[in-house]
Coordinates of C-alpha atoms in Angstrom, one line a residue:
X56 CA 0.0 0.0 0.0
X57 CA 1.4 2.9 -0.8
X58 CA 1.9 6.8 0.6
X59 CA -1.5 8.2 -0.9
X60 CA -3.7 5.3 -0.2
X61 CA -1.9 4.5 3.6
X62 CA -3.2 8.2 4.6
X63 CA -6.1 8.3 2.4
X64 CA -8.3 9.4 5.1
X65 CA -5.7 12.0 6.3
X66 CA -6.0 13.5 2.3
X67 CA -9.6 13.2 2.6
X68 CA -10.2 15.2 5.7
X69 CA -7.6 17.8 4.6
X70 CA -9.9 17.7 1.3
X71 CA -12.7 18.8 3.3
X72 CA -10.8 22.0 5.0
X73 CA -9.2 23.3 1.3
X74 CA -13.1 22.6 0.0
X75 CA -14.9 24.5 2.7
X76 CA -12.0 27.2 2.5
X77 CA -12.2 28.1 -1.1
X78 CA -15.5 28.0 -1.0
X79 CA -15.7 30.8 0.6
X80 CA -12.7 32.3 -1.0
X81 CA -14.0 32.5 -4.5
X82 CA -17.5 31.1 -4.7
X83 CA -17.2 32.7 -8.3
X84 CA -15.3 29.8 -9.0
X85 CA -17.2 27.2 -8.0
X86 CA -20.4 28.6 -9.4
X87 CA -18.9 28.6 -12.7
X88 CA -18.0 25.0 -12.9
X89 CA -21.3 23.9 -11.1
X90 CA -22.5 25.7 -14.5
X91 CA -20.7 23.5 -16.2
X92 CA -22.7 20.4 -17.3
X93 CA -24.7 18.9 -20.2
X94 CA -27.9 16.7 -19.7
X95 CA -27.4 17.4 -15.9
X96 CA -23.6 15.8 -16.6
X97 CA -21.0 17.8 -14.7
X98 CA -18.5 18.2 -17.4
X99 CA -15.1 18.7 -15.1
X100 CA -16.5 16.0 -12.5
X101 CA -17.0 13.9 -15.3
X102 CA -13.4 13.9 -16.4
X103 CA -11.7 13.8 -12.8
X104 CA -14.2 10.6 -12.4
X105 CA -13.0 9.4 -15.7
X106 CA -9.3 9.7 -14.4
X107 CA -10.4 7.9 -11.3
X108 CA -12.2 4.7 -12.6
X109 CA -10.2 4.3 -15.8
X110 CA -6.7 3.7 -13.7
X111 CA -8.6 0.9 -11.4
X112 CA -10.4 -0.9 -14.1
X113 CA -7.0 -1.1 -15.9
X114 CA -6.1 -3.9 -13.3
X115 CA -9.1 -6.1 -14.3
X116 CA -8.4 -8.7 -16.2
X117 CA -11.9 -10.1 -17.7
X118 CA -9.9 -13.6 -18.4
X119 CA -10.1 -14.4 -15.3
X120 CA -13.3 -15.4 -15.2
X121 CA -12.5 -18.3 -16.3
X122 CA -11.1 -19.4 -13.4
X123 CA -14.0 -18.0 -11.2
X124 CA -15.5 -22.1 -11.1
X125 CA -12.4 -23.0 -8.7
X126 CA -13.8 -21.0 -5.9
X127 CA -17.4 -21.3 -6.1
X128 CA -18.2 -21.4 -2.8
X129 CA -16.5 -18.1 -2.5
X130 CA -17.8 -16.3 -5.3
X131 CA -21.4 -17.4 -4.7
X132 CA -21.1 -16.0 -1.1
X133 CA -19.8 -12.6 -2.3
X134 CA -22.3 -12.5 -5.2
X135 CA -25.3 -13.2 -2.5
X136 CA -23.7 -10.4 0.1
X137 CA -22.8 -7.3 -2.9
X138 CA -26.1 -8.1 -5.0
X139 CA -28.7 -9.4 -2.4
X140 CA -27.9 -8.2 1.2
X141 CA -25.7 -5.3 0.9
X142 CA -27.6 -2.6 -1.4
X143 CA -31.1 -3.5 1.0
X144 CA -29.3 -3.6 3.8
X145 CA -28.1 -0.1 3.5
X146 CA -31.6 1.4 2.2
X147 CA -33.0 -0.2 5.6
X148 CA -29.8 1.1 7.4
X149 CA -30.6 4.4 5.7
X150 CA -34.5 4.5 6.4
X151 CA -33.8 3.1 10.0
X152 CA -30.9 6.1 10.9
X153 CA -31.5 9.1 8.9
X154 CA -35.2 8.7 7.9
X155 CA -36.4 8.2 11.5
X156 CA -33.8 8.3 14.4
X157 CA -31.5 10.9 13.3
X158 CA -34.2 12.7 11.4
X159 CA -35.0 15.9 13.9
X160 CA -31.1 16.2 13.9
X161 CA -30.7 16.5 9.8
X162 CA -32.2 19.2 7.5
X163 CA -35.6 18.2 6.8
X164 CA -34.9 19.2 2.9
X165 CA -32.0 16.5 2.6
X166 CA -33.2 13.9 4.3
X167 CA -34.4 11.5 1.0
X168 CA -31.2 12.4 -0.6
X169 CA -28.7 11.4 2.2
X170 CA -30.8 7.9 2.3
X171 CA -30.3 7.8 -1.7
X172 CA -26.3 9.1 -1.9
X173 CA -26.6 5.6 1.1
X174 CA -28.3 3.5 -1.5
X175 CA -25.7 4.4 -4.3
X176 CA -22.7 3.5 -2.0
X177 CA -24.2 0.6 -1.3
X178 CA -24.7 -0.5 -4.8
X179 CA -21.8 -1.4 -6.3
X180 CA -19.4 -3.5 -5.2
X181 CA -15.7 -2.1 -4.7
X182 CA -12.9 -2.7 -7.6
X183 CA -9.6 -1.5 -7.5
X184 CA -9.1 -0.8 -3.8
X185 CA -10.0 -4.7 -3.1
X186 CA -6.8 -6.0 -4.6
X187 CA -5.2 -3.6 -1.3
X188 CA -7.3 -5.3 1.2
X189 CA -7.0 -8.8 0.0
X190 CA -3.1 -8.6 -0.6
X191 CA -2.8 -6.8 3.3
X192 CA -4.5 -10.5 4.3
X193 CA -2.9 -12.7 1.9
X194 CA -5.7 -13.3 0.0
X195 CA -6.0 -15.9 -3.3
X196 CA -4.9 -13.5 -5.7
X197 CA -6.8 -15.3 -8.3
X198 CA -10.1 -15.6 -6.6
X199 CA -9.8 -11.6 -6.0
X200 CA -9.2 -10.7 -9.5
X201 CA -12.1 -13.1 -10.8
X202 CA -14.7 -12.3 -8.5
X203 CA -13.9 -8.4 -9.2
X204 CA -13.9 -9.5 -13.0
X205 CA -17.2 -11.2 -12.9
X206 CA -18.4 -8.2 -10.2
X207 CA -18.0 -5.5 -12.8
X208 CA -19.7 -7.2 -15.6
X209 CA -22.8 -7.8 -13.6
X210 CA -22.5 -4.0 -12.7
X211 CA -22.8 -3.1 -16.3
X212 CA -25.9 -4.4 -16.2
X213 CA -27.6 -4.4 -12.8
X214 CA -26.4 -1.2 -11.2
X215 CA -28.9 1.0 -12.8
X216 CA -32.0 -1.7 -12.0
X217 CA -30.9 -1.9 -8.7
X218 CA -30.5 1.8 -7.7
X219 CA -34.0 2.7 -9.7
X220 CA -35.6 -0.6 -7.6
X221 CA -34.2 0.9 -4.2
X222 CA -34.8 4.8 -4.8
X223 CA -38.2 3.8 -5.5
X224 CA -38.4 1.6 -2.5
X225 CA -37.8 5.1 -0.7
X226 CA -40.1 6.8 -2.5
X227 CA -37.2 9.1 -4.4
X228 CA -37.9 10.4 -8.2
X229 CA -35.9 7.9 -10.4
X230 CA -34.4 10.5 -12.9
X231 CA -34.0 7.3 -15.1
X232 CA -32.4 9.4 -18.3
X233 CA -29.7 10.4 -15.8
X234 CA -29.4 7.2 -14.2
X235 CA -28.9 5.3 -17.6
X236 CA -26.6 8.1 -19.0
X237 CA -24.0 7.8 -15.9
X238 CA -24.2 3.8 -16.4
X239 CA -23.3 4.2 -19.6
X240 CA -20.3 6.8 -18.9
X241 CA -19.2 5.8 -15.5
X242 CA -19.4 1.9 -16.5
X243 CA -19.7 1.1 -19.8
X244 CA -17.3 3.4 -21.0
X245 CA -14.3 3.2 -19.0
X246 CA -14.2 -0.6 -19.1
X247 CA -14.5 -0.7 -22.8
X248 CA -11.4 1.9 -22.7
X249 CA -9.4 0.1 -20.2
X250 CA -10.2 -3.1 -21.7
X251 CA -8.9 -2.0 -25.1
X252 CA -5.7 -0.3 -23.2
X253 CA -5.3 -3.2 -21.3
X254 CA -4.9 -5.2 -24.5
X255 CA -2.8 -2.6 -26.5
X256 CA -0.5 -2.5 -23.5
X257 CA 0.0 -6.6 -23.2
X258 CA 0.3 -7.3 -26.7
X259 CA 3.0 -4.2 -27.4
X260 CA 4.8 -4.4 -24.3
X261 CA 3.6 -7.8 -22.4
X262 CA 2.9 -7.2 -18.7
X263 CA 5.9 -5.1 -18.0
X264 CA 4.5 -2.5 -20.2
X265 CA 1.3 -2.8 -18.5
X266 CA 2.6 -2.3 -14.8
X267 CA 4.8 0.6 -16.2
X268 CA 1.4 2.1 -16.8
X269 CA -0.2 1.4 -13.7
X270 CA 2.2 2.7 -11.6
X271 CA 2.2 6.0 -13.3
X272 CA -1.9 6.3 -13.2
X273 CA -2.4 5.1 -9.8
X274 CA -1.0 8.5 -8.3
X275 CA -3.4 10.4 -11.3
X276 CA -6.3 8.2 -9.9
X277 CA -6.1 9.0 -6.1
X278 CA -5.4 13.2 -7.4
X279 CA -8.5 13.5 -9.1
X280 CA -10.2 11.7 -6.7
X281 CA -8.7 14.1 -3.7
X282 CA -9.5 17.3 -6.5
X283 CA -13.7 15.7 -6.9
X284 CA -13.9 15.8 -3.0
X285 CA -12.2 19.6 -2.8
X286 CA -14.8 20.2 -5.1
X287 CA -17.5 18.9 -3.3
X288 CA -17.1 20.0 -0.1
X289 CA -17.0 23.6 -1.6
X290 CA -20.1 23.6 -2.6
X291 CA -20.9 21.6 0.7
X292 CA -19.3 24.1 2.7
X293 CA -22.3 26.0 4.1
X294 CA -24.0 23.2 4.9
X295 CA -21.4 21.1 6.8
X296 CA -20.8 24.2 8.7
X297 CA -23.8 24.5 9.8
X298 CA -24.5 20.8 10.4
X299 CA -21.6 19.9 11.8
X300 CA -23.4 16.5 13.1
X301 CA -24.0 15.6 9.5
X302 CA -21.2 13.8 8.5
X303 CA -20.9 11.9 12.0
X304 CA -24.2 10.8 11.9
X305 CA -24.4 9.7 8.4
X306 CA -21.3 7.4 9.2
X307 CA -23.7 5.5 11.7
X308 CA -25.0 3.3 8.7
X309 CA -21.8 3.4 6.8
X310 CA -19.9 1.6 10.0
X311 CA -23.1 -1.0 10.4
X312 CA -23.4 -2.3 7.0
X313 CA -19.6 -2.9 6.5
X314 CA -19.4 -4.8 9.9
X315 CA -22.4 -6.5 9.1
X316 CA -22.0 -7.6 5.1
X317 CA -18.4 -8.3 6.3
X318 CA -19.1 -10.0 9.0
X319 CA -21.8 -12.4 7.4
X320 CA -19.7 -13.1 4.4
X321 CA -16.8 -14.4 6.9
X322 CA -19.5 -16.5 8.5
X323 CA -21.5 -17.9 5.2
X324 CA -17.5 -19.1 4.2
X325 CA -16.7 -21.1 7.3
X326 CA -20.1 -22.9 7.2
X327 CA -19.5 -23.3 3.8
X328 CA -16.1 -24.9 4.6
X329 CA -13.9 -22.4 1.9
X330 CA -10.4 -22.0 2.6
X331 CA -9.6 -18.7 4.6
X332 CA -7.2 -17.4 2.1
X333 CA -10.4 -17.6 -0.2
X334 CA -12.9 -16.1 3.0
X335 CA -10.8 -13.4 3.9
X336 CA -11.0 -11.5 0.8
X337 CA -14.9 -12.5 0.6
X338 CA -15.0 -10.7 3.4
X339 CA -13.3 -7.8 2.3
X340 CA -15.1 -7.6 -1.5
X341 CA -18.8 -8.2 0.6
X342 CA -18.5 -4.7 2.5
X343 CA -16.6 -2.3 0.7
X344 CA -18.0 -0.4 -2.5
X345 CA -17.2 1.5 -5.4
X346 CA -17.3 4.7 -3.9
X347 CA -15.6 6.4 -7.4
X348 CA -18.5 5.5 -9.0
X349 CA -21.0 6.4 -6.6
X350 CA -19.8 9.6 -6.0
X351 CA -20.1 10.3 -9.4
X352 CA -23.4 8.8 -9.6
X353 CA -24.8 11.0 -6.9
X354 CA -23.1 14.3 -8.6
X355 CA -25.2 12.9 -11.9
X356 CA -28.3 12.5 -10.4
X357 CA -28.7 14.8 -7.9
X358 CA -26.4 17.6 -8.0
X359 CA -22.9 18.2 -6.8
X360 CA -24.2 20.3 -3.8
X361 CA -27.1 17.6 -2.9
X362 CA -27.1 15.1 0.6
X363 CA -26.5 12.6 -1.8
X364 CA -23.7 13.5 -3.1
X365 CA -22.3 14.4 0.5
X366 CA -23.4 11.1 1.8
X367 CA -21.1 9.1 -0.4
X368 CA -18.2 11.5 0.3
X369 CA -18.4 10.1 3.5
X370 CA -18.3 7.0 2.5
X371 CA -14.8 7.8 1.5
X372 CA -14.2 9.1 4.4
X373 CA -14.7 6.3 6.2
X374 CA -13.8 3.6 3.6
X375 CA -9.8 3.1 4.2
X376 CA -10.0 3.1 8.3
X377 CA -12.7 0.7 8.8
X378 CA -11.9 -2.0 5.7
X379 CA -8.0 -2.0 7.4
X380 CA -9.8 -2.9 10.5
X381 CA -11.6 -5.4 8.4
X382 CA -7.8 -6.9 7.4
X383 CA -7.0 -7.0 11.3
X384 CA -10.0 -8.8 12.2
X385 CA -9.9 -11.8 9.5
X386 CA -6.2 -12.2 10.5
X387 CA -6.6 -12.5 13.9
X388 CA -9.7 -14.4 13.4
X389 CA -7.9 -17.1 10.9
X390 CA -7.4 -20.1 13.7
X391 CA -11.1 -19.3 15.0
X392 CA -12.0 -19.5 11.3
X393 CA -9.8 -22.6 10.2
X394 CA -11.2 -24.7 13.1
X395 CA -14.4 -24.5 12.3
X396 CA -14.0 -24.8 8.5
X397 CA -11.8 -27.9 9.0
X398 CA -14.7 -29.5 11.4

């Protein structure tokens, strides 16, 4: 794991002090490039997302699937906790916390979309950071890069369903023209273009060439990501500041549902007797998300100053501090787990 992704949260919270700060500063300047979209498309967010999700889906390599029948115990666990549990988990999480306990602490106004921002965190299973996580608990490398394979193709088809099933579940307007338009640009796009980069890269240069290229994206990635959330939290400035609780409380279902899907995709492997180098990163994919895409997802859909877009910021936030403790947990846990797997 490297500098930028050791101290992501550390970036991430000094994101939220430059956003709020030149906010204020020059709210010219962040006016202008709110201006700035097509068919409700935020034309610079689109681009920094592009430079986000185009780097990480470079590392999938959709030949693995092949190999996805080896560990199908695994994979059907993780499928059944990212595409069954996890998104309705969180839109109950979300109902439960911010539409009725935390509600008289939370502008009334934003209430629906913090619960959807919740919904589109929850939505899509995680992709690039996963091969941190399962490397940090010496996961089966080629179970990882299968199940994300096989993950990301079933995204290109069910995230949009799924989100449009669950907003309306919650009684949110579906914009469904947006929705589509951001599957098509924040999914469909960037893994046609990696995909066809990918290939360039390994027939021109073989695999050298195509960790050459890697190295020099991931720090372009993690950048534009860092520059999105300055941007966000500019136009979120006003709001945080005078809801300081916001961010807190909307990390209450966050923290649940990552413990929880984690916890029950550990469990579902050891009474399904898989090996724990094949559970631990089960583990791992079940509770973290793709929070690139939902970020830009929210931005598409509702706005780059909405709740929902501030809702999966947090999830950011949040994301690199809980899913390490995630890694110390299955590692510690690994005789508990072995014993019973073995019995």
């Amino acid at each position: 794991m490297g500098l930028f992704e050791r101290y992501l949260s550390v970036w991430v919270g000094l994101c939220i002090f430059a956003g709020i700060g030149l906010g204020h500063l020059a709210p010219g300047l962040f006016s202008a490039i709110a201006a700035a979209e097509v068919a409700r498309v935020n034309l610079v967010v689109a681009v920094l997302v592009w430079l986000m999700i185009v780097p990480m889906l470079l590392k999938i390599d959709f030949g693995a699937l092949g190999s996805v029948r080896q560990h199908w115990k695994g994979v059907g666990v993780t499928l059944f906790i990212n595409w069954g549990v996890k998104p309705f988990s969180m839109a109950a999480l979300g109902a439960f916390f911010i539409g009725w306990l935390f509600a008289p602490m939370l502008p009334e106004g934003q209430i629906s979309s913090y619960i959807a921002g919740l919904i589109l965190l929850a939505a899509a299973p995680c992709t690039a950071m996963v091969f941190v996580w399962s490397n940090l608990c010496e996961g089966e490398p080629h179970y990882t890069l299968s199940q994300v394979a096989l993950n990301d193709v079933i995204m290109v088809f069910a995230f949009a369903p799924l989100v449009g099933l669950l907003l309306g579940v919650a009684s949110i307007t579906v914009p469904w023209d947006t929705l589509l338009l951001s599957v098509v640009l924040y999914i469909v796009i960037p893994v046609v273009v990696a995909q066809l980069l990918r290939a360039r890269l390994v027939s021109t240069g073989g695999e050298a060439a195509l960790a050459r290229v890697q190295a020099r994206l991931g720090p372009v990635s993690l950048v534009a990501l860092l520059a999105t959330l300055i941007l966000l939290f500019g136009f979120q400035g006003e709001q945080i500041i005078a809801q300081p609780l916001v961010i807190a409380l909307l990390a209450v279902p966050i923290l649940i549902q990552v413990y929880f899907n984690a916890g029950l995709a550990y469990w579902l492997s050891r009474r399904f007797g898989v090996a724990w180098c094949v559970a631990a990163p089960a583990a791992l994919i079940g509770a973290s998300n793709f929070f690139e895409l939902a970020v830009a997802a929210a931005i598409s859909l509702f706005g780059i100053d909405s709740g929902a877009a501030l809702a999966t910021v947090v999830g950011v936030l949040v994301e690199v501090p809980v899913m390490l403790s995630v890694v110390a947990i299955v590692k510690r846990t690994r005789g508990w787990y072995e014993a019973g797997a073995a019995a």
